[in-house]
Tab-separated table of C-alpha atoms in Angstrom:
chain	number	residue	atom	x	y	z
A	261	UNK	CA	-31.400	-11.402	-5.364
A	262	UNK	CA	-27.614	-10.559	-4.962
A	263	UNK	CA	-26.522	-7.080	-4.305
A	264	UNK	CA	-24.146	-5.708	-6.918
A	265	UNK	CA	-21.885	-3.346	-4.536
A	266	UNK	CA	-19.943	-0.130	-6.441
A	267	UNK	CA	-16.162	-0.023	-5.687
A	268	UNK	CA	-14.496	2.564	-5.880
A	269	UNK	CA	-10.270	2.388	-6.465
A	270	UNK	CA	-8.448	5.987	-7.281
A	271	UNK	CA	-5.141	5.679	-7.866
A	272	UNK	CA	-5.115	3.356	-10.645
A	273	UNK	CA	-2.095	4.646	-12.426
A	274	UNK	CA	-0.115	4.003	-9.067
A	275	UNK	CA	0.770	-0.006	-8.609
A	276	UNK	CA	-1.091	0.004	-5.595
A	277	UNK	CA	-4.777	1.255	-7.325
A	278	UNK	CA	-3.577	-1.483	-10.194
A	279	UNK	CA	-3.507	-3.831	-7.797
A	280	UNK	CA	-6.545	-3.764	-5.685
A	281	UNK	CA	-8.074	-3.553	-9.465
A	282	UNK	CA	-6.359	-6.735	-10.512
A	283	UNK	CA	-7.201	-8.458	-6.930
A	284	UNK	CA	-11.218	-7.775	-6.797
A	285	UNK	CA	-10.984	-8.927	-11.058
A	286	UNK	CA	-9.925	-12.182	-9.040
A	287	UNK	CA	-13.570	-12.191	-6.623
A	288	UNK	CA	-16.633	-13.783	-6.870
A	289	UNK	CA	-18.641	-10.424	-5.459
A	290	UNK	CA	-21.088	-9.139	-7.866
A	291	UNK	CA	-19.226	-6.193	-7.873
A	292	UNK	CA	-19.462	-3.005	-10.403
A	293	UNK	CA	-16.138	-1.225	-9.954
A	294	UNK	CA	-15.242	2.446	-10.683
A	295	UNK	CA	-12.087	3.865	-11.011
A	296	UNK	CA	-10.295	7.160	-10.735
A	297	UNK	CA	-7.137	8.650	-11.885
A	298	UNK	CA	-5.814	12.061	-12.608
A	299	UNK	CA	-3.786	11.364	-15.852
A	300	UNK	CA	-6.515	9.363	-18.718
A	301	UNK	CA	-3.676	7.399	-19.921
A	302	UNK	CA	-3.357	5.832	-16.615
A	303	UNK	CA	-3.903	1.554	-17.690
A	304	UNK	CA	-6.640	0.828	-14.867
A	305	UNK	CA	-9.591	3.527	-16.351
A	306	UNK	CA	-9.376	1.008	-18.639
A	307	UNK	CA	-10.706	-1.948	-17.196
A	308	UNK	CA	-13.150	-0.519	-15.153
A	309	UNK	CA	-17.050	-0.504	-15.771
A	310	UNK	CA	-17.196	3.421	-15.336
A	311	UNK	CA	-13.863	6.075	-15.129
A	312	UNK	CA	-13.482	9.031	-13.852
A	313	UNK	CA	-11.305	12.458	-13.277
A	314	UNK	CA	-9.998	13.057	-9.296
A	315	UNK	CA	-7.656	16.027	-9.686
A	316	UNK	CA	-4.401	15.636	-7.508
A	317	UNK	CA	-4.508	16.300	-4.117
A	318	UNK	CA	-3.459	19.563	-4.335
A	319	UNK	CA	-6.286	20.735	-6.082
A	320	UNK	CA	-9.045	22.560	-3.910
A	321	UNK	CA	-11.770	20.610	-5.920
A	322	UNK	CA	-10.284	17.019	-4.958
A	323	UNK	CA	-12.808	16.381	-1.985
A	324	UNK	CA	-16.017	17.619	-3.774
A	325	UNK	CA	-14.857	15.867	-6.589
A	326	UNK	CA	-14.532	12.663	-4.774
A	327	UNK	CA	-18.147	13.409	-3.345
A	328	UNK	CA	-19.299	14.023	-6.649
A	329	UNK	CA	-18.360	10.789	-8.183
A	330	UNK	CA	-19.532	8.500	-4.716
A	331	UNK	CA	-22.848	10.043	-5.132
A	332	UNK	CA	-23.229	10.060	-8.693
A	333	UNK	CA	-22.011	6.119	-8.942
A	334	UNK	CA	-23.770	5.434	-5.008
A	335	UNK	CA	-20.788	4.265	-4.206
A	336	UNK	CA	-20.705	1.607	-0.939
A	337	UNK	CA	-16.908	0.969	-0.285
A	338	UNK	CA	-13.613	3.403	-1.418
A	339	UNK	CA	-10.331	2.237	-2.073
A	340	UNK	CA	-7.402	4.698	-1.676
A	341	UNK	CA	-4.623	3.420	-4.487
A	342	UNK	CA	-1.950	5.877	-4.107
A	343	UNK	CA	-0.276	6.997	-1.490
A	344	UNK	CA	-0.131	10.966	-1.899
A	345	UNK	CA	-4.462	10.612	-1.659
A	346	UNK	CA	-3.780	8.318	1.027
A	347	UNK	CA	-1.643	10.747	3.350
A	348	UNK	CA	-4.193	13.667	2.181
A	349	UNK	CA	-7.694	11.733	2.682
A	350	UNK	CA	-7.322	11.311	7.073
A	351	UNK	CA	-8.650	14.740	7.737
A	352	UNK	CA	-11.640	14.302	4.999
A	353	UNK	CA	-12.592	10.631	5.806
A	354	UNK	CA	-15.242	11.610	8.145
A	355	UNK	CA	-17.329	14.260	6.160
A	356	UNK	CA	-16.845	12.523	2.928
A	357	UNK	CA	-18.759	9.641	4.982
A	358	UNK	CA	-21.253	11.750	6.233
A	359	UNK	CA	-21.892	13.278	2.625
A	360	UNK	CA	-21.696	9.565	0.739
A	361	UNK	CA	-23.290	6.410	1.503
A	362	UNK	CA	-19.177	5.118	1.399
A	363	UNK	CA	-17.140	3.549	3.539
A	364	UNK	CA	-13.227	3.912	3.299
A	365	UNK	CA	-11.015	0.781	3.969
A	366	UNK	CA	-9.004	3.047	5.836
A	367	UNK	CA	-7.572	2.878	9.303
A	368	UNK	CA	-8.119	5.397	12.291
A	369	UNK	CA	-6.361	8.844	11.815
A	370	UNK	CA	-3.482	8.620	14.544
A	371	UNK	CA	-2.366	5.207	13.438
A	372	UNK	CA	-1.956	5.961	10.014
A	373	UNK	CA	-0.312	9.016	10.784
A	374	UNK	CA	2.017	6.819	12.578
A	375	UNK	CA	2.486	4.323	10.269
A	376	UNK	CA	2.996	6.748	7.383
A	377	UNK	CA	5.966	8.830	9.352
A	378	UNK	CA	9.098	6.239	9.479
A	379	UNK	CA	9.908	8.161	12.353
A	380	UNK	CA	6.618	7.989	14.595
A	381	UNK	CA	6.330	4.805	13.142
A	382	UNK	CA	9.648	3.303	15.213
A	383	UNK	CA	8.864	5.250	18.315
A	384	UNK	CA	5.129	3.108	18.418
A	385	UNK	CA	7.179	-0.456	18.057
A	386	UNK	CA	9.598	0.613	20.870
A	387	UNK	CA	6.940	2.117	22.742
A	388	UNK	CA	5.253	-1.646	22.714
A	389	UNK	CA	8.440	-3.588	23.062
A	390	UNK	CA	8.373	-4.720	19.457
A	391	UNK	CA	11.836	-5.096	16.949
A	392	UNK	CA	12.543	-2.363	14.594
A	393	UNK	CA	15.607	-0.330	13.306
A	394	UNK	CA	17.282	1.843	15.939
A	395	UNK	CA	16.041	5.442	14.293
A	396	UNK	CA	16.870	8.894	14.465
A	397	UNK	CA	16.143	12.214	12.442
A	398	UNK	CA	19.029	13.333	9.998
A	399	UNK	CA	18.425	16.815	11.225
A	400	UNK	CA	19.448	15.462	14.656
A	401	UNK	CA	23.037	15.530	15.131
A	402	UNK	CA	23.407	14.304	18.259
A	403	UNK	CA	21.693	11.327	17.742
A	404	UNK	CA	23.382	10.359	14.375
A	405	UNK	CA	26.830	10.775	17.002
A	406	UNK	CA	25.224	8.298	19.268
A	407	UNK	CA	24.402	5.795	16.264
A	408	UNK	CA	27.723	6.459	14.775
A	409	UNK	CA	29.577	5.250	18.107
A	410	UNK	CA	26.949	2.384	18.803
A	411	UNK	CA	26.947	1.285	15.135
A	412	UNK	CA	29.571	2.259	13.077
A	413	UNK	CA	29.067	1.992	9.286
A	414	UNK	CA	26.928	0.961	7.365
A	415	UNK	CA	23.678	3.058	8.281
A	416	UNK	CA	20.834	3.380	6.282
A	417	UNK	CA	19.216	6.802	5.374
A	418	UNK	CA	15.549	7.342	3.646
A	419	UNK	CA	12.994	9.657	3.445
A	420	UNK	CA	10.665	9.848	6.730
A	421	UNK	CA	7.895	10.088	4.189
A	422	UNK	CA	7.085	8.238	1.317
A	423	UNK	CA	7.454	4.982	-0.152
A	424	UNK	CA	9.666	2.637	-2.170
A	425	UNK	CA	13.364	3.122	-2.611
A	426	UNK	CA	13.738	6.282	-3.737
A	427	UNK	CA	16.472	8.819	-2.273
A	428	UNK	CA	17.575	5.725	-0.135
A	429	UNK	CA	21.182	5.412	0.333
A	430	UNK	CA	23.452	2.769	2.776
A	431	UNK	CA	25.611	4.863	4.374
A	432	UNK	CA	29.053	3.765	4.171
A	433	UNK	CA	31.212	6.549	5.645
A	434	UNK	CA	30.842	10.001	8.039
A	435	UNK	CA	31.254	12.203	5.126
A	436	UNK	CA	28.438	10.602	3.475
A	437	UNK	CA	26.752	10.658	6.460
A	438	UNK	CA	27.204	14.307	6.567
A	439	UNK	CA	26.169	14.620	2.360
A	440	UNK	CA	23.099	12.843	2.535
A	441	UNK	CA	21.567	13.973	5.327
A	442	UNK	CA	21.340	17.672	3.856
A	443	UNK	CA	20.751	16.070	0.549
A	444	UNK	CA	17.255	14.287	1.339
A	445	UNK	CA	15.232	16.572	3.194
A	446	UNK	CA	13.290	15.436	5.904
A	447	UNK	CA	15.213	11.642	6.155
A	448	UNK	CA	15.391	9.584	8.989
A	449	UNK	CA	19.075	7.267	9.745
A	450	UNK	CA	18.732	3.849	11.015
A	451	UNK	CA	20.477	0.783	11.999
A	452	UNK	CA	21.193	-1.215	9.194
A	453	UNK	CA	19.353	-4.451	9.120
A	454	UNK	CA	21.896	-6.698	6.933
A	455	UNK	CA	20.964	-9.299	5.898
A	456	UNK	CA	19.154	-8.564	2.449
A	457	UNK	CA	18.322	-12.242	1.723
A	458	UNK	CA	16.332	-12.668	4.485
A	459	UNK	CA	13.355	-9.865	3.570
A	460	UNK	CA	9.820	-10.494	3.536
A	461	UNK	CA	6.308	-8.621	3.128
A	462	UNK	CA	3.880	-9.789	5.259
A	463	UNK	CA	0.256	-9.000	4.680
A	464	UNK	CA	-2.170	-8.942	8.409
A	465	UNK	CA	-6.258	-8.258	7.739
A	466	UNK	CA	-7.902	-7.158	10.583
A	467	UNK	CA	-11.607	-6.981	10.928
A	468	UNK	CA	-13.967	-4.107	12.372
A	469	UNK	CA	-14.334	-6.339	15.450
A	470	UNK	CA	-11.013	-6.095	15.741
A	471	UNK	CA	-10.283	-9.578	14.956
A	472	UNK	CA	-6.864	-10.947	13.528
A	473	UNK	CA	-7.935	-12.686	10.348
A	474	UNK	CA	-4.656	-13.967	9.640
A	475	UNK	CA	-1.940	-13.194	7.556
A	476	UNK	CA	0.157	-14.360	4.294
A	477	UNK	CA	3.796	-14.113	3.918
A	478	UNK	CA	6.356	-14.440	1.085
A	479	UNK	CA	10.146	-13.948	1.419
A	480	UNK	CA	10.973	-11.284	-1.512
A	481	UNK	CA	13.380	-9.737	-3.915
A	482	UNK	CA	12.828	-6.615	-5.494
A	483	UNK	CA	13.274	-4.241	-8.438
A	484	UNK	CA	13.205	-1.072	-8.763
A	485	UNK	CA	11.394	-0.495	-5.160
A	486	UNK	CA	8.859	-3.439	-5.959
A	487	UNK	CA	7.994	-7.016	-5.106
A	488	UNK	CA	9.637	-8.778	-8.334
A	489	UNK	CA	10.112	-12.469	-6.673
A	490	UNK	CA	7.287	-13.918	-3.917
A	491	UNK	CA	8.339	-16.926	-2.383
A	492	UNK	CA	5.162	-17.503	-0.712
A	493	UNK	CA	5.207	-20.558	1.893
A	494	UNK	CA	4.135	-20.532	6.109
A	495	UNK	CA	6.940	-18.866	8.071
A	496	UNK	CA	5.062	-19.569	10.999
A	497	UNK	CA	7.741	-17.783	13.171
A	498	UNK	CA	6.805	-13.857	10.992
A	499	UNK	CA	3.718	-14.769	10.602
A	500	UNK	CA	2.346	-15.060	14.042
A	501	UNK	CA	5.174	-11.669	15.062
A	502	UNK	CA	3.335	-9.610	12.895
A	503	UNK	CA	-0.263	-10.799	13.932
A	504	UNK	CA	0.768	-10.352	17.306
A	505	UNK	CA	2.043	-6.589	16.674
A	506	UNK	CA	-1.687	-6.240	14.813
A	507	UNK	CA	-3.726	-7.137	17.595
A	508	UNK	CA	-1.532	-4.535	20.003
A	509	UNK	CA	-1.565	-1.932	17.352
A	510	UNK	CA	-5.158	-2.665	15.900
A	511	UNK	CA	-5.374	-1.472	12.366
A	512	UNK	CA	-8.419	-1.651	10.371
A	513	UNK	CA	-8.917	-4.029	7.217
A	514	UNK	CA	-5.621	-5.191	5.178
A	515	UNK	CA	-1.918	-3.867	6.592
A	516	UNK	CA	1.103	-4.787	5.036
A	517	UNK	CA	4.753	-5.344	7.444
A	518	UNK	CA	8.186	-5.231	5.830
A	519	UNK	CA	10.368	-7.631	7.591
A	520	UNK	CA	13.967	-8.454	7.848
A	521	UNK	CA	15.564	-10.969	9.976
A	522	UNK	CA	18.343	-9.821	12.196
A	523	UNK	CA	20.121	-11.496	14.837
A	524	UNK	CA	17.705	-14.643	14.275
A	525	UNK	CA	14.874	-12.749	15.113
A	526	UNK	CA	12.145	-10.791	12.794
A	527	UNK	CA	12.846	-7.036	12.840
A	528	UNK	CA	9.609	-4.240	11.055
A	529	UNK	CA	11.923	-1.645	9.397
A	530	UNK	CA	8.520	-0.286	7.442
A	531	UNK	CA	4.621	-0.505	7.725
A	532	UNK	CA	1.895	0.013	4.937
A	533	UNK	CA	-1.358	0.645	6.501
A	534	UNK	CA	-2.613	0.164	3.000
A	535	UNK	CA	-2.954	-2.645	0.092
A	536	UNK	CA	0.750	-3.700	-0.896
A	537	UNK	CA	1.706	-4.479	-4.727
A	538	UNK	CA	1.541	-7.754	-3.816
A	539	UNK	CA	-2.220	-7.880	-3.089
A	540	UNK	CA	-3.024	-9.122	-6.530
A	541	UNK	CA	-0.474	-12.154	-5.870
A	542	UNK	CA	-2.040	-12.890	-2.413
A	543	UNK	CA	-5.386	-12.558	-4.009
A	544	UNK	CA	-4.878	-15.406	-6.581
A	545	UNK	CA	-3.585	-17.368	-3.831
A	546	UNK	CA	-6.986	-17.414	-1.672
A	547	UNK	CA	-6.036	-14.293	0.571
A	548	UNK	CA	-7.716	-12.052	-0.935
A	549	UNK	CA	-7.542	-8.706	1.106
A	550	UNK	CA	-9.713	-5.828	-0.936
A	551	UNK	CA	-12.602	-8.710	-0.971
A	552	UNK	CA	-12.269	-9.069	2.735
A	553	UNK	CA	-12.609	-5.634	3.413
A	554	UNK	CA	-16.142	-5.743	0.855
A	555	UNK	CA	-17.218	-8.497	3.066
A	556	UNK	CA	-16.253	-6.949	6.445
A	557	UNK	CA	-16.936	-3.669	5.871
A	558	UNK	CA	-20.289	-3.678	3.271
A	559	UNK	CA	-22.180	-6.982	3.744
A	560	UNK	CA	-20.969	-6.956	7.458
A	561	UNK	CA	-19.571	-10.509	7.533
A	562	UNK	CA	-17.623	-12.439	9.905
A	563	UNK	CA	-14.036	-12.925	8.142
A	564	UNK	CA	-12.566	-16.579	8.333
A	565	UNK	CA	-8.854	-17.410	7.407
A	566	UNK	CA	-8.954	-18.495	4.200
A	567	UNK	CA	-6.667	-21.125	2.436
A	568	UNK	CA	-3.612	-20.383	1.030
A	569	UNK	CA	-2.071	-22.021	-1.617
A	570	UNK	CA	1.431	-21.220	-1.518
A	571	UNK	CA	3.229	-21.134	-4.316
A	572	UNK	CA	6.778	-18.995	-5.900
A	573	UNK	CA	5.051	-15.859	-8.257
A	574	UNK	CA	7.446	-14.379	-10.283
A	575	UNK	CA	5.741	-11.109	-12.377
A	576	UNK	CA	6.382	-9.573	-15.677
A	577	UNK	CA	5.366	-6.673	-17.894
A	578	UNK	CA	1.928	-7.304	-18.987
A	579	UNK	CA	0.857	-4.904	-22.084
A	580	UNK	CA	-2.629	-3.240	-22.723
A	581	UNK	CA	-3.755	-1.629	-26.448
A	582	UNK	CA	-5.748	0.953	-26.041
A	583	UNK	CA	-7.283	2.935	-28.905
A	584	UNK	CA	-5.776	5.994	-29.965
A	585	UNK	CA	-7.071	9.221	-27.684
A	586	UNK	CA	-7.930	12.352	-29.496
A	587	UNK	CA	-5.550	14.870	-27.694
A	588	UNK	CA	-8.756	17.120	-26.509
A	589	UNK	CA	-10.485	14.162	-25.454
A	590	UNK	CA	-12.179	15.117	-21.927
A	591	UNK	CA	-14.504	14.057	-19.092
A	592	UNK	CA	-18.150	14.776	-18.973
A	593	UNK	CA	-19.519	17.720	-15.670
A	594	UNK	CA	-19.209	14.672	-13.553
A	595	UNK	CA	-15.822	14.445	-14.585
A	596	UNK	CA	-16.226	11.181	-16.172
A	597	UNK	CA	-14.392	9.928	-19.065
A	598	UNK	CA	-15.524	8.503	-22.290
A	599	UNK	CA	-12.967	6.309	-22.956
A	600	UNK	CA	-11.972	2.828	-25.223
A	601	UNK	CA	-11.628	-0.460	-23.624
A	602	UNK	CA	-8.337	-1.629	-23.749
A	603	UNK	CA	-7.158	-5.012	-25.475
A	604	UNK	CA	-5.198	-7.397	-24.499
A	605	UNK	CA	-3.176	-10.490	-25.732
A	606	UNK	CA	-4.063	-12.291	-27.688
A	607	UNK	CA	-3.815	-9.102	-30.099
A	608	UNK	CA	-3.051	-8.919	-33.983
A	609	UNK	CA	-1.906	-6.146	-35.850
C-alpha cells in the first residue's frame, strides 16, 4: 500500500508558497498537502486539503505554532514559501526537527546565510573563483570611490536583503550615487551587468548525497520583479556554470541562480537557496523540484535527471471565487481554519 506523505507549504499568499502549491498539484505522489498563511484571504488556503494560521515571524508564538500544526497534521516534509519565514526559520530548523517527525527542504545554516546577504553572497563566488558583480556596501565610501574610478556610471544599487526589485535603482550619476545610498538602508552597489536581454534563472537540485541532479534553464523577462516570459531551451554553456558552482558550494534540494551574460561569459548577480516563481513552470515541464525534494528527502530515493520538455511559458492572471468570509470568521485552538473551497473557471454568475 502507498504512503500518503503530509506536505506542508507556509507562505502561500507569497508567489513562492503559490508555487510549490501549484508544482506538487502537478505530481503523481499520493500526497495530502497542508498549507499555512497568516492573512485567510491568502488564494493557496484554498486549495489545500487542510489550512491553517502561522502568525508572522515576529510573533513569539510562530515556532510553537509551527510545531503545533506538524504534530497535529504528522507532518513528514516542510516547505518554507516566503522569504521573511525563510530568513527567520535557520536558527529553529533543528529543534523544530527534533520536536516533529518533519524534515525542512532547507539548506545548511551558513550557506543560506550567505546566499540570503547579497553581500556575503559575492564574497563566497570570489572566494571560489566564480563570476559575479564587483560589490561593495553603500555605507562604504571608499569602496563606492574605487568602483566609481574603475567603473564609471551606470552602477547598480539594491537592498543587501531581500528579494525582487524593490528599492533597486541604476545609478546614473555621483549625486545619485550619493541620494540613494542614504535612501535604501542597508544596500549594497555593484557593477552593472548590461546587457538586460541576455538574463536567465537557472534552477540546480541537489540531493542529500550531495549529488548534482541537474538543472533547467530559461532566458527571462520580467514584470514587476517576476518571471513574466520563460524561454525555456538547453543553454548548455549556463547550465553546466551553475551545476559546477553547486557541486563547490553544495546546497541542499532545489536552488535557483540569476544569470546575466557579460563579456560573453555567464555572470551570478543573485542566488535563491529556495523554490523560484518559476517552479510551477519547471514542474509542468518534467523538472519538478518540490517532488524531488519528497523523493530525496522522505522516501529516500536516488534522484535521476528527468526530461525536459522545453518549451516558451508565457503566464497570466488566473482568478479564484471564493465564498464570501464572515468578517469574524476564525481558526479553531489548533489554529486551523474552516474555510470554503475556492472555484474556478469555468464559473457562472
Amino acid at each position: 500500500m502507498k504512503k500518503e506523505i503530509n506536505v506542508l507549504i507556509t507562505g502561500v499568499g507569497a508567489p513562492g508558497g503559490v508555487t510549490i502549491l501549484k508544482a506538487l498539484k502537478h505530481s503523481n505522489l499520493d500526497l495530502r498537502i497542508v498549507t499555512a498563511d497568516m492573512n485567510k484571504n491568502s488564494a493557496g488556503l484554498f486549495f489545500s486539503n487542510a489550512s491553517y494560521y502561522l502568525p508572522s515571524v515576529k510573533d513569539k508564538s510562530y515556532v510553537d505554532r509551527l510545531v503545533k500544526i506538524c504534530n497535529k497534521e504528522k507532518i513528514n516534509i516542510i516547505f518554507i514559501g516566503s522569504e521573511p519565514e525563510l530568513r527567520f526559520i535557520l536558527k529553529h530548523v533543528h529543534s523544530v526537527e527534533e520536536k516533529t517527525e518533519a524534515i525542512f527542504v532547507i539548506s545548511r545554516s551558513n550557506l543560506m546565510e550567505s546566499c540570503l546577504d547579497k553581500y556575503k553572497m559575492t564574497q563566497l563566488l570570489e572566494g571560489h573563483g566564480f563570476n559575479c558583480p564587483q560589490t561593495v556596501l553603500a555605507s562604504d565610501k571608499e569602496g563606492l570611490k574605487a568602483m566609481v574610478t574603475k567603473f564609471g556610471f551606470p552602477l547598480f544599487l539594491k537592498p543587501r536583503f531581500g528579494s525582487g526589485s524593490r528599492s533597486t535603482f541604476l545609478i546614473k550619476n555621483l549625486s545619485e550615487l550619493n541620494f540613494f545610498a542614504e535612501y535604501v538602508p542597508d544596500a549594497v552597489v555593484q557593477e552593472w551587468l548590461s546587457e538586460e536581454e541576455e538574463e536567465y534563472t537557472v534552477g540546480v537540485y541537489v540531493s542529500s548525497e550531495d549529488d548534482v541532479v541537474g538543472s533547467i534553464v530559461c532566458k527571462r523577462e520580467l514584470a514587476a520583479g517576476l518571471t513574466y516570459r520563460a524561454f525555456f531551451d538547453r543553454y548548455p554553456e549556463i547550465s553546466q556554470y551553475c551545476e559546477n558552482v553547486a557541486s563547490v558550494i553544495k546546497p541542499l534540494g532545489p536552488f535557483n541562480f540569476q544569470i546575466r551574460m557579460h563579456e560573453k561569459k555567464p555572470y551570478i548577480f543573485e542566488i535563491n537557496p529556495r523554490c523560484s516563481s518559476t517552479t510551477v513552470m519547471r514542474a509542468v515541464l518534467g523538472f519538478n523540484e518540490p517532488e524531488m525534494a519528497i523523493l530525496d528527502l522522505v522516501l529516500q530515493q536516488k534522484i535521476e535527471m528527468p526530461n525536459i520538455q522545453y518549451r516558451n511559458v508565457f503566464r497570466y492572471w488566473e482568478e479564484a471565487y471564493i465564498e464570501q468570509i464572515e468578517k469574524d470568521s476564525t481558526y479553531d485552538n489548533n489554529g486551523k481554519f474552516n474555510l470554503p473551497n475556492a472555484i474556478t473557471l469555468p464559473f457562472s454568475i
